[in-house]
């Protein structure tokens, strides 16, 4: 095995340009004669627009144009495309929830774009925005699903009665009800999964130009083809007339997979003005306008028999969609709910997902996209069941795990799990975390006036079930190999991992591999990056394309070495006639392939090959998180003392990058558990957490040293055996932390806390009696 092969802890090859300031992000793209767009955003949460006077703004120095909804409508610009929804009881409401690029007639959330100002400079555009006269006949704003569903709540959209977008269901309701009637014990819990702002390091932005026939869009995103195909619906161009280029992407987390209003406005402006138009959001805009994540209120019940076995689960989820229906907004809670029963062998379940419209920024996928919500609800419920039945947290899980001999396992929501050994991983994590020695450590903490707790969870998530990938590989005459792939890196290290797959098969140095992504003219197709799909689907497609290239190389080598194709073997980067010392290197065969006279008809120059991979079903990474922490009862401050993770993410391409992905995911999960919360004022609908002064990001001193280990249990659903890892840490971290916290607080009689568990909230609970 070479030092760059799969399974080796290779440092990221792309890091050199990032750490030396050579990365190129959207804001680094500067085009000749570019103008600058800013959005005038509503300071009101809800109401009818009575005055929108932009006359003075249009006369302002340096202003090229000011656009309103009327201008876009007149130009034929259409609303931002909505979701391709699963069957719903209220599907007629779909079109009503598509967002106009600029507010049309009504305002539905604070920060909604109202007008677009394009000027020669940012300063001129901002000055002009101050001259816009804007008035709204305000109506009551509803920011929580509970308030939106009240009988006297103001209807936010015509045609969406009672602010209910409808229900989606899983499972067998009658069988579940019967199981609850027979149960020896039932346990129930109600939890809030708090709303989050994505806060990527690089804010959203775009720079768009139009030459009269082709629009070129520079925008950091998670998939250039998806962005192009969504933009097509708004600007009335054919896909071939839109060229999307994604530069480097400074974090995405689901947010940058979707089309939002600003890109549509910039696209119209560049066609109207004949000049490039650039928009880069500032941090305050990001909080106000980026698609938020989570925001569910869930109630769950568990039926348990006399032996401590789970027999049924019943769940009701109320999901806040925000003011409009983003491209996956209603799909996320439904998709997450398919993982309701998690890692447990629960015979029947019934899940109701109720989607509600509110006066808040729309919600959509955020790292984990429904699976963290499902795992949090389930693992909080299982810990409560352990306490109520007086069965140890590990034992009640062990008793109910899906066994390794039950795979492939079909859940009551219809998902078929691929592989796993849950009990083995949990036992290993417990040993490494010294679970047995915890009570002694708790006693020592108590002697020091501290409350110590330990919490475990076991998660399983679905990944890589979306779409397919067709990749293209070719050896250039300079000896380098080019790989075209339709996924998009946003910090994960794709350039390194993909190169390792190539290096393993061809025995190359990874520095000889060029990964080409993020350009719709260079890469013909692609479904982008999301749901931890890139290595599973994109990597498997590359694996197939490279092996197809090797077959082409055998045919070319047979011509060069004057032998039968069946006698040609390929090992260690060399083609050889079997049983002889007659050889030709990969580079020699590739060079020969450019000779039209020698090349066989079924071989392409450069041994070009292209293969598709479409998984038959998703993969199911899983693992155990154990968190141990200490609470200072005088201040409510929590210190995480140790954090142990045992994961099964299938076969590992690069252990170093895998560990980074897991640790980053844990940091985001702990951010939600400890502090992050996008909060709207109940009365006014104003976003109260629109700066980093009010929205606490994870801090270095929140994140412990993480003891991470993985066991490679291959998935049978792709040739690389990978399951995916990009979201795994986020799925497990929040419930592990909260379970540990509640264990610490249980000595004071505290049984429940909702995220974020801030020091103030903890202190108030400790001092409430």
Short mmCIF file of N, CA and C in Angstrom, two decimals, residues 186-325:
data_model
loop_
_atom_site.label_atom_id
_atom_site.label_comp_id
_atom_site.label_asym_id
_atom_site.label_seq_id
_atom_site.Cartn_x
_atom_site.Cartn_y
_atom_site.Cartn_z
N UNK A 186 -45.35 3.09 29.87
CA UNK A 186 -45.19 4.07 28.80
C UNK A 186 -44.40 5.26 29.33
N UNK A 187 -43.61 5.84 28.46
CA UNK A 187 -42.78 6.99 28.80
C UNK A 187 -43.05 8.06 27.74
N UNK A 188 -43.11 9.32 28.15
CA UNK A 188 -43.31 10.37 27.18
C UNK A 188 -42.43 11.58 27.49
N UNK A 189 -42.16 12.34 26.45
CA UNK A 189 -41.32 13.51 26.61
C UNK A 189 -41.74 14.55 25.58
N UNK A 190 -41.58 15.82 25.91
CA UNK A 190 -41.78 16.90 24.96
C UNK A 190 -40.53 17.76 24.97
N UNK A 191 -39.99 18.00 23.79
CA UNK A 191 -38.74 18.76 23.72
C UNK A 191 -38.82 19.80 22.62
N UNK A 192 -37.97 20.81 22.74
CA UNK A 192 -37.82 21.85 21.73
C UNK A 192 -36.45 21.68 21.09
N UNK A 193 -36.44 21.62 19.77
CA UNK A 193 -35.17 21.63 19.05
C UNK A 193 -34.98 23.04 18.51
N UNK A 194 -34.10 23.78 19.16
CA UNK A 194 -34.01 25.23 18.98
C UNK A 194 -33.57 25.64 17.58
N UNK A 195 -34.06 26.79 17.15
CA UNK A 195 -33.75 27.35 15.84
C UNK A 195 -32.29 27.82 15.82
N UNK A 196 -31.62 27.55 14.69
CA UNK A 196 -30.21 27.90 14.55
C UNK A 196 -29.99 28.75 13.30
N UNK A 197 -29.01 29.64 13.38
CA UNK A 197 -28.53 30.39 12.23
C UNK A 197 -27.25 29.72 11.74
N UNK A 198 -27.10 29.43 10.44
CA UNK A 198 -25.96 28.63 9.97
C UNK A 198 -24.59 29.25 10.21
N UNK A 199 -24.46 30.58 10.09
CA UNK A 199 -23.22 31.30 10.41
C UNK A 199 -21.97 30.68 9.79
N UNK A 200 -22.01 30.40 8.50
CA UNK A 200 -20.80 29.94 7.82
C UNK A 200 -19.72 31.01 7.90
N UNK A 201 -18.48 30.59 7.89
CA UNK A 201 -17.38 31.55 7.97
C UNK A 201 -17.44 32.56 6.82
N UNK A 202 -17.76 32.07 5.63
CA UNK A 202 -17.91 32.95 4.47
C UNK A 202 -19.39 33.24 4.26
N UNK A 203 -19.81 34.49 4.34
CA UNK A 203 -21.23 34.81 4.07
C UNK A 203 -21.60 34.47 2.63
N UNK A 204 -22.89 34.39 2.38
CA UNK A 204 -23.36 34.17 1.02
C UNK A 204 -23.02 35.37 0.12
N UNK A 205 -22.92 35.12 -1.16
CA UNK A 205 -22.67 36.19 -2.10
C UNK A 205 -22.68 35.67 -3.52
N UNK A 206 -22.64 36.58 -4.48
CA UNK A 206 -22.57 36.20 -5.89
C UNK A 206 -21.98 37.35 -6.69
N UNK A 207 -21.46 37.04 -7.85
CA UNK A 207 -21.02 38.04 -8.82
C UNK A 207 -21.46 37.51 -10.19
N UNK A 208 -22.34 38.24 -10.86
CA UNK A 208 -23.00 37.72 -12.06
C UNK A 208 -22.80 38.67 -13.23
N UNK A 209 -22.50 38.09 -14.38
CA UNK A 209 -22.31 38.89 -15.59
C UNK A 209 -23.11 38.28 -16.74
N UNK A 210 -23.44 39.12 -17.73
CA UNK A 210 -24.28 38.74 -18.86
C UNK A 210 -23.69 39.31 -20.13
N UNK A 211 -23.47 38.47 -21.14
CA UNK A 211 -22.89 38.96 -22.39
C UNK A 211 -23.89 39.04 -23.53
N UNK A 212 -25.16 38.96 -23.21
CA UNK A 212 -26.20 39.02 -24.22
C UNK A 212 -26.75 37.67 -24.60
N UNK A 213 -25.99 36.62 -24.31
CA UNK A 213 -26.48 35.27 -24.61
C UNK A 213 -26.22 34.29 -23.47
N UNK A 214 -25.19 34.54 -22.70
CA UNK A 214 -24.83 33.63 -21.61
C UNK A 214 -24.66 34.41 -20.31
N UNK A 215 -25.26 33.90 -19.27
CA UNK A 215 -25.08 34.46 -17.93
C UNK A 215 -24.04 33.62 -17.20
N UNK A 216 -23.04 34.28 -16.64
CA UNK A 216 -22.02 33.60 -15.85
C UNK A 216 -22.21 34.00 -14.39
N UNK A 217 -22.39 32.99 -13.55
CA UNK A 217 -22.68 33.20 -12.13
C UNK A 217 -21.51 32.67 -11.33
N UNK A 218 -20.83 33.54 -10.61
CA UNK A 218 -19.81 33.13 -9.65
C UNK A 218 -20.46 33.11 -8.27
N UNK A 219 -20.57 31.95 -7.69
CA UNK A 219 -21.22 31.86 -6.38
C UNK A 219 -20.75 30.61 -5.67
N UNK A 220 -20.19 30.78 -4.49
CA UNK A 220 -19.83 29.64 -3.66
C UNK A 220 -21.08 28.89 -3.26
N UNK A 221 -21.11 27.60 -3.58
CA UNK A 221 -22.34 26.84 -3.36
C UNK A 221 -21.98 25.38 -3.11
N UNK A 222 -23.00 24.55 -2.96
CA UNK A 222 -22.80 23.13 -2.72
C UNK A 222 -23.06 22.29 -3.96
N UNK A 223 -23.38 22.95 -5.06
CA UNK A 223 -23.62 22.22 -6.30
C UNK A 223 -23.98 23.17 -7.40
N UNK A 224 -23.09 23.32 -8.39
CA UNK A 224 -23.31 24.33 -9.43
C UNK A 224 -24.49 23.95 -10.33
N UNK A 225 -24.69 22.67 -10.55
CA UNK A 225 -25.79 22.26 -11.44
C UNK A 225 -27.14 22.50 -10.78
N UNK A 226 -27.23 22.22 -9.49
CA UNK A 226 -28.48 22.48 -8.78
C UNK A 226 -28.80 23.97 -8.75
N UNK A 227 -27.76 24.80 -8.51
CA UNK A 227 -27.98 26.24 -8.50
C UNK A 227 -28.43 26.73 -9.87
N UNK A 228 -27.77 26.26 -10.91
CA UNK A 228 -28.16 26.65 -12.28
C UNK A 228 -29.61 26.25 -12.57
N UNK A 229 -29.95 25.01 -12.25
CA UNK A 229 -31.28 24.50 -12.60
C UNK A 229 -32.39 25.19 -11.81
N UNK A 230 -32.07 25.68 -10.63
CA UNK A 230 -33.07 26.44 -9.87
C UNK A 230 -33.19 27.87 -10.40
N UNK A 231 -32.05 28.45 -10.77
CA UNK A 231 -32.06 29.81 -11.29
C UNK A 231 -32.81 29.89 -12.62
N UNK A 232 -32.72 28.84 -13.40
CA UNK A 232 -33.41 28.77 -14.68
C UNK A 232 -34.90 29.10 -14.53
N UNK A 233 -35.51 28.61 -13.47
CA UNK A 233 -36.94 28.80 -13.27
C UNK A 233 -37.30 30.26 -13.03
N UNK A 234 -36.37 31.03 -12.50
CA UNK A 234 -36.68 32.43 -12.17
C UNK A 234 -36.35 33.40 -13.29
N UNK A 235 -35.30 33.13 -14.06
CA UNK A 235 -34.84 34.14 -15.02
C UNK A 235 -35.16 33.81 -16.47
N UNK A 236 -35.89 32.69 -16.69
CA UNK A 236 -36.39 32.37 -18.04
C UNK A 236 -35.28 32.18 -19.06
N UNK A 237 -34.22 31.52 -18.66
CA UNK A 237 -33.16 31.13 -19.57
C UNK A 237 -33.08 29.61 -19.62
N UNK A 238 -32.48 29.09 -20.67
CA UNK A 238 -32.23 27.66 -20.76
C UNK A 238 -30.96 27.33 -19.97
N UNK A 239 -30.87 26.09 -19.47
CA UNK A 239 -29.65 25.72 -18.72
C UNK A 239 -28.36 25.99 -19.48
N UNK A 240 -28.37 25.79 -20.78
CA UNK A 240 -27.14 26.02 -21.57
C UNK A 240 -26.74 27.49 -21.61
N UNK A 241 -27.66 28.37 -21.23
CA UNK A 241 -27.36 29.81 -21.25
C UNK A 241 -26.94 30.34 -19.88
N UNK A 242 -26.78 29.45 -18.91
CA UNK A 242 -26.31 29.86 -17.58
C UNK A 242 -25.07 29.04 -17.24
N UNK A 243 -23.99 29.71 -17.01
CA UNK A 243 -22.71 29.10 -16.64
C UNK A 243 -22.44 29.43 -15.18
N UNK A 244 -22.46 28.42 -14.33
CA UNK A 244 -22.23 28.63 -12.90
C UNK A 244 -20.85 28.13 -12.53
N UNK A 245 -20.10 28.98 -11.83
CA UNK A 245 -18.77 28.65 -11.34
C UNK A 245 -18.77 28.85 -9.83
N UNK A 246 -18.40 27.81 -9.11
CA UNK A 246 -18.24 27.95 -7.66
C UNK A 246 -16.76 28.07 -7.34
N UNK A 247 -16.34 29.22 -6.82
CA UNK A 247 -14.96 29.31 -6.33
C UNK A 247 -14.83 28.48 -5.05
N UNK A 248 -13.78 28.67 -4.30
CA UNK A 248 -13.66 28.02 -3.00
C UNK A 248 -14.85 28.43 -2.13
N UNK A 249 -15.26 27.54 -1.26
CA UNK A 249 -16.44 27.77 -0.42
C UNK A 249 -16.02 27.71 1.05
N UNK A 250 -16.28 28.79 1.76
CA UNK A 250 -15.88 28.88 3.16
C UNK A 250 -16.96 28.42 4.12
N UNK A 251 -17.31 27.15 4.02
CA UNK A 251 -18.36 26.59 4.87
C UNK A 251 -19.71 26.70 4.20
N UNK A 252 -20.53 25.65 4.35
CA UNK A 252 -21.83 25.63 3.69
C UNK A 252 -22.92 25.09 4.60
N UNK A 253 -22.76 23.84 5.08
CA UNK A 253 -23.64 23.24 6.10
C UNK A 253 -25.09 23.11 5.67
N UNK A 254 -25.35 23.00 4.37
CA UNK A 254 -26.72 22.93 3.88
C UNK A 254 -27.22 24.24 3.33
N UNK A 255 -26.84 25.34 3.96
CA UNK A 255 -27.29 26.67 3.58
C UNK A 255 -27.04 26.97 2.10
N UNK A 256 -25.86 26.63 1.61
CA UNK A 256 -25.44 27.05 0.28
C UNK A 256 -25.83 26.05 -0.82
N UNK A 257 -26.71 25.13 -0.46
CA UNK A 257 -27.24 24.22 -1.48
C UNK A 257 -28.42 24.84 -2.22
N UNK A 258 -28.95 25.93 -1.69
CA UNK A 258 -30.24 26.43 -2.16
C UNK A 258 -30.11 27.81 -2.82
N UNK A 259 -31.06 28.08 -3.72
CA UNK A 259 -31.17 29.39 -4.34
C UNK A 259 -31.96 30.30 -3.42
N UNK A 260 -31.46 31.52 -3.21
CA UNK A 260 -32.19 32.52 -2.44
C UNK A 260 -32.38 33.79 -3.28
N UNK A 261 -33.11 34.72 -2.71
CA UNK A 261 -33.60 35.88 -3.46
C UNK A 261 -32.50 36.72 -4.08
N UNK A 262 -31.41 36.92 -3.37
CA UNK A 262 -30.40 37.88 -3.80
C UNK A 262 -29.80 37.51 -5.16
N UNK A 263 -29.59 36.21 -5.40
CA UNK A 263 -29.03 35.78 -6.67
C UNK A 263 -29.97 36.09 -7.82
N UNK A 264 -31.26 35.94 -7.59
CA UNK A 264 -32.25 36.24 -8.64
C UNK A 264 -32.25 37.73 -8.96
N UNK A 265 -32.20 38.57 -7.93
CA UNK A 265 -32.18 40.02 -8.14
C UNK A 265 -30.91 40.42 -8.89
N UNK A 266 -29.77 39.87 -8.49
CA UNK A 266 -28.51 40.19 -9.18
C UNK A 266 -28.53 39.72 -10.62
N UNK A 267 -29.14 38.56 -10.88
CA UNK A 267 -29.23 38.05 -12.24
C UNK A 267 -30.07 38.98 -13.12
N UNK A 268 -31.19 39.44 -12.58
CA UNK A 268 -32.01 40.39 -13.35
C UNK A 268 -31.24 41.68 -13.59
N UNK A 269 -30.54 42.17 -12.56
CA UNK A 269 -29.83 43.45 -12.69
C UNK A 269 -28.75 43.39 -13.76
N UNK A 270 -28.02 42.28 -13.82
CA UNK A 270 -26.96 42.21 -14.83
C UNK A 270 -27.53 42.14 -16.24
N UNK A 271 -28.66 41.46 -16.41
CA UNK A 271 -29.29 41.44 -17.73
C UNK A 271 -29.86 42.81 -18.10
N UNK A 272 -30.37 43.51 -17.10
CA UNK A 272 -30.97 44.82 -17.36
C UNK A 272 -29.91 45.88 -17.65
N UNK A 273 -28.81 45.85 -16.91
CA UNK A 273 -27.80 46.89 -17.01
C UNK A 273 -26.67 46.56 -17.99
N UNK A 274 -26.51 45.28 -18.30
CA UNK A 274 -25.40 44.91 -19.17
C UNK A 274 -24.05 45.03 -18.50
N UNK A 275 -24.03 44.99 -17.17
CA UNK A 275 -22.79 45.07 -16.41
C UNK A 275 -22.76 43.97 -15.36
N UNK A 276 -21.59 43.51 -14.95
CA UNK A 276 -21.53 42.56 -13.84
C UNK A 276 -22.10 43.18 -12.57
N UNK A 277 -22.79 42.38 -11.79
CA UNK A 277 -23.39 42.86 -10.55
C UNK A 277 -22.96 41.92 -9.41
N UNK A 278 -22.42 42.53 -8.37
CA UNK A 278 -21.88 41.76 -7.24
C UNK A 278 -22.68 42.05 -5.98
N UNK A 279 -23.02 40.96 -5.27
CA UNK A 279 -23.65 41.10 -3.94
C UNK A 279 -22.91 40.20 -2.97
N UNK A 280 -22.49 40.78 -1.86
CA UNK A 280 -21.88 40.02 -0.77
C UNK A 280 -22.61 40.41 0.51
N UNK A 281 -23.21 39.42 1.16
CA UNK A 281 -23.94 39.71 2.38
C UNK A 281 -23.01 40.05 3.53
N UNK A 282 -23.45 40.98 4.39
CA UNK A 282 -22.68 41.22 5.61
C UNK A 282 -23.23 40.31 6.71
N UNK A 283 -22.58 40.32 7.87
CA UNK A 283 -22.95 39.36 8.90
C UNK A 283 -24.34 39.59 9.44
N UNK A 284 -24.75 40.83 9.57
CA UNK A 284 -26.10 41.11 10.03
C UNK A 284 -27.13 40.59 9.04
N UNK A 285 -26.86 40.79 7.75
CA UNK A 285 -27.74 40.23 6.72
C UNK A 285 -27.82 38.73 6.81
N UNK A 286 -26.70 38.10 7.10
CA UNK A 286 -26.68 36.65 7.20
C UNK A 286 -27.67 36.17 8.26
N UNK A 287 -27.63 36.79 9.42
CA UNK A 287 -28.57 36.39 10.47
C UNK A 287 -30.02 36.61 10.05
N UNK A 288 -30.27 37.73 9.36
CA UNK A 288 -31.64 38.10 8.99
C UNK A 288 -32.18 37.30 7.82
N UNK A 289 -31.29 36.86 6.92
CA UNK A 289 -31.78 36.32 5.65
C UNK A 289 -31.34 34.91 5.31
N UNK A 290 -30.25 34.41 5.90
CA UNK A 290 -29.84 33.04 5.63
C UNK A 290 -30.93 32.08 6.10
N UNK A 291 -31.10 31.02 5.36
CA UNK A 291 -32.07 29.99 5.77
C UNK A 291 -31.66 29.41 7.11
N UNK A 292 -32.57 29.44 8.08
CA UNK A 292 -32.28 28.90 9.40
C UNK A 292 -32.47 27.39 9.43
N UNK A 293 -32.08 26.78 10.53
CA UNK A 293 -32.21 25.34 10.68
C UNK A 293 -32.94 24.96 11.96
N UNK A 294 -33.37 23.65 12.00
CA UNK A 294 -34.06 23.06 13.16
C UNK A 294 -35.42 23.74 13.39
N UNK A 295 -35.72 24.13 14.63
CA UNK A 295 -36.97 24.76 15.06
C UNK A 295 -38.15 23.79 14.99
N UNK A 296 -38.06 22.75 15.80
CA UNK A 296 -39.15 21.78 15.94
C UNK A 296 -39.60 21.73 17.40
N UNK A 297 -40.87 21.47 17.60
CA UNK A 297 -41.40 21.10 18.90
C UNK A 297 -41.94 19.69 18.74
N UNK A 298 -41.46 18.77 19.57
CA UNK A 298 -41.79 17.36 19.38
C UNK A 298 -42.28 16.71 20.66
N UNK A 299 -43.25 15.85 20.51
CA UNK A 299 -43.78 15.04 21.61
C UNK A 299 -43.63 13.58 21.22
N UNK A 300 -43.04 12.78 22.10
CA UNK A 300 -42.80 11.38 21.80
C UNK A 300 -43.20 10.50 22.98
N UNK A 301 -43.71 9.32 22.64
CA UNK A 301 -44.09 8.33 23.64
C UNK A 301 -43.46 6.99 23.27
N UNK A 302 -43.09 6.24 24.29
CA UNK A 302 -42.47 4.94 24.09
C UNK A 302 -43.24 3.89 24.89
N UNK A 303 -43.63 2.80 24.24
CA UNK A 303 -44.29 1.69 24.91
C UNK A 303 -43.25 0.63 25.24
N UNK A 304 -43.27 0.13 26.47
CA UNK A 304 -42.26 -0.81 26.95
C UNK A 304 -42.95 -2.00 27.59
N UNK A 305 -42.46 -3.22 27.30
CA UNK A 305 -43.07 -4.39 27.92
C UNK A 305 -42.43 -4.69 29.27
N UNK A 306 -42.86 -5.78 29.89
CA UNK A 306 -42.40 -6.10 31.24
C UNK A 306 -40.94 -6.51 31.29
N UNK A 307 -40.33 -6.76 30.13
CA UNK A 307 -38.92 -7.13 30.08
C UNK A 307 -38.01 -5.96 29.69
N UNK A 308 -38.59 -4.78 29.61
CA UNK A 308 -37.80 -3.61 29.24
C UNK A 308 -37.55 -3.51 27.75
N UNK A 309 -38.36 -4.20 26.95
CA UNK A 309 -38.24 -4.12 25.50
C UNK A 309 -39.21 -3.09 24.95
N UNK A 310 -38.71 -2.28 24.01
CA UNK A 310 -39.55 -1.28 23.37
C UNK A 310 -40.49 -1.97 22.37
N UNK A 311 -41.76 -1.68 22.46
CA UNK A 311 -42.73 -2.33 21.57
C UNK A 311 -43.36 -1.38 20.57
N UNK A 312 -43.33 -0.09 20.85
CA UNK A 312 -43.92 0.88 19.91
C UNK A 312 -43.46 2.28 20.27
N UNK A 313 -43.53 3.15 19.29
CA UNK A 313 -43.16 4.56 19.50
C UNK A 313 -44.16 5.42 18.74
N UNK A 314 -44.57 6.50 19.40
CA UNK A 314 -45.56 7.42 18.82
C UNK A 314 -44.99 8.83 18.93
N UNK A 315 -44.98 9.54 17.79
CA UNK A 315 -44.30 10.84 17.75
C UNK A 315 -45.16 11.86 17.03
N UNK A 316 -45.18 13.07 17.57
CA UNK A 316 -45.82 14.20 16.92
C UNK A 316 -44.80 15.32 16.83
N UNK A 317 -44.53 15.79 15.62
CA UNK A 317 -43.53 16.83 15.37
C UNK A 317 -44.23 18.04 14.76
N UNK A 318 -43.99 19.20 15.34
CA UNK A 318 -44.46 20.45 14.75
C UNK A 318 -43.24 21.21 14.26
N UNK A 319 -43.17 21.40 12.94
CA UNK A 319 -41.99 21.99 12.32
C UNK A 319 -42.30 23.39 11.82
N UNK A 320 -41.46 24.33 12.17
CA UNK A 320 -41.60 25.73 11.76
C UNK A 320 -40.92 25.91 10.40
N UNK A 321 -41.71 26.12 9.35
CA UNK A 321 -41.16 26.33 8.01
C UNK A 321 -40.68 27.74 7.78
N UNK A 322 -41.07 28.68 8.66
CA UNK A 322 -40.80 30.08 8.39
C UNK A 322 -41.87 30.66 7.49
N UNK A 323 -41.57 31.79 6.86
CA UNK A 323 -42.58 32.53 6.11
C UNK A 323 -42.81 32.00 4.71
N UNK A 324 -41.83 31.30 4.16
CA UNK A 324 -41.97 30.75 2.81
C UNK A 324 -41.42 29.34 2.79
N UNK A 325 -41.70 28.65 1.69
CA UNK A 325 -41.29 27.26 1.56
C UNK A 325 -40.00 27.20 0.77
#
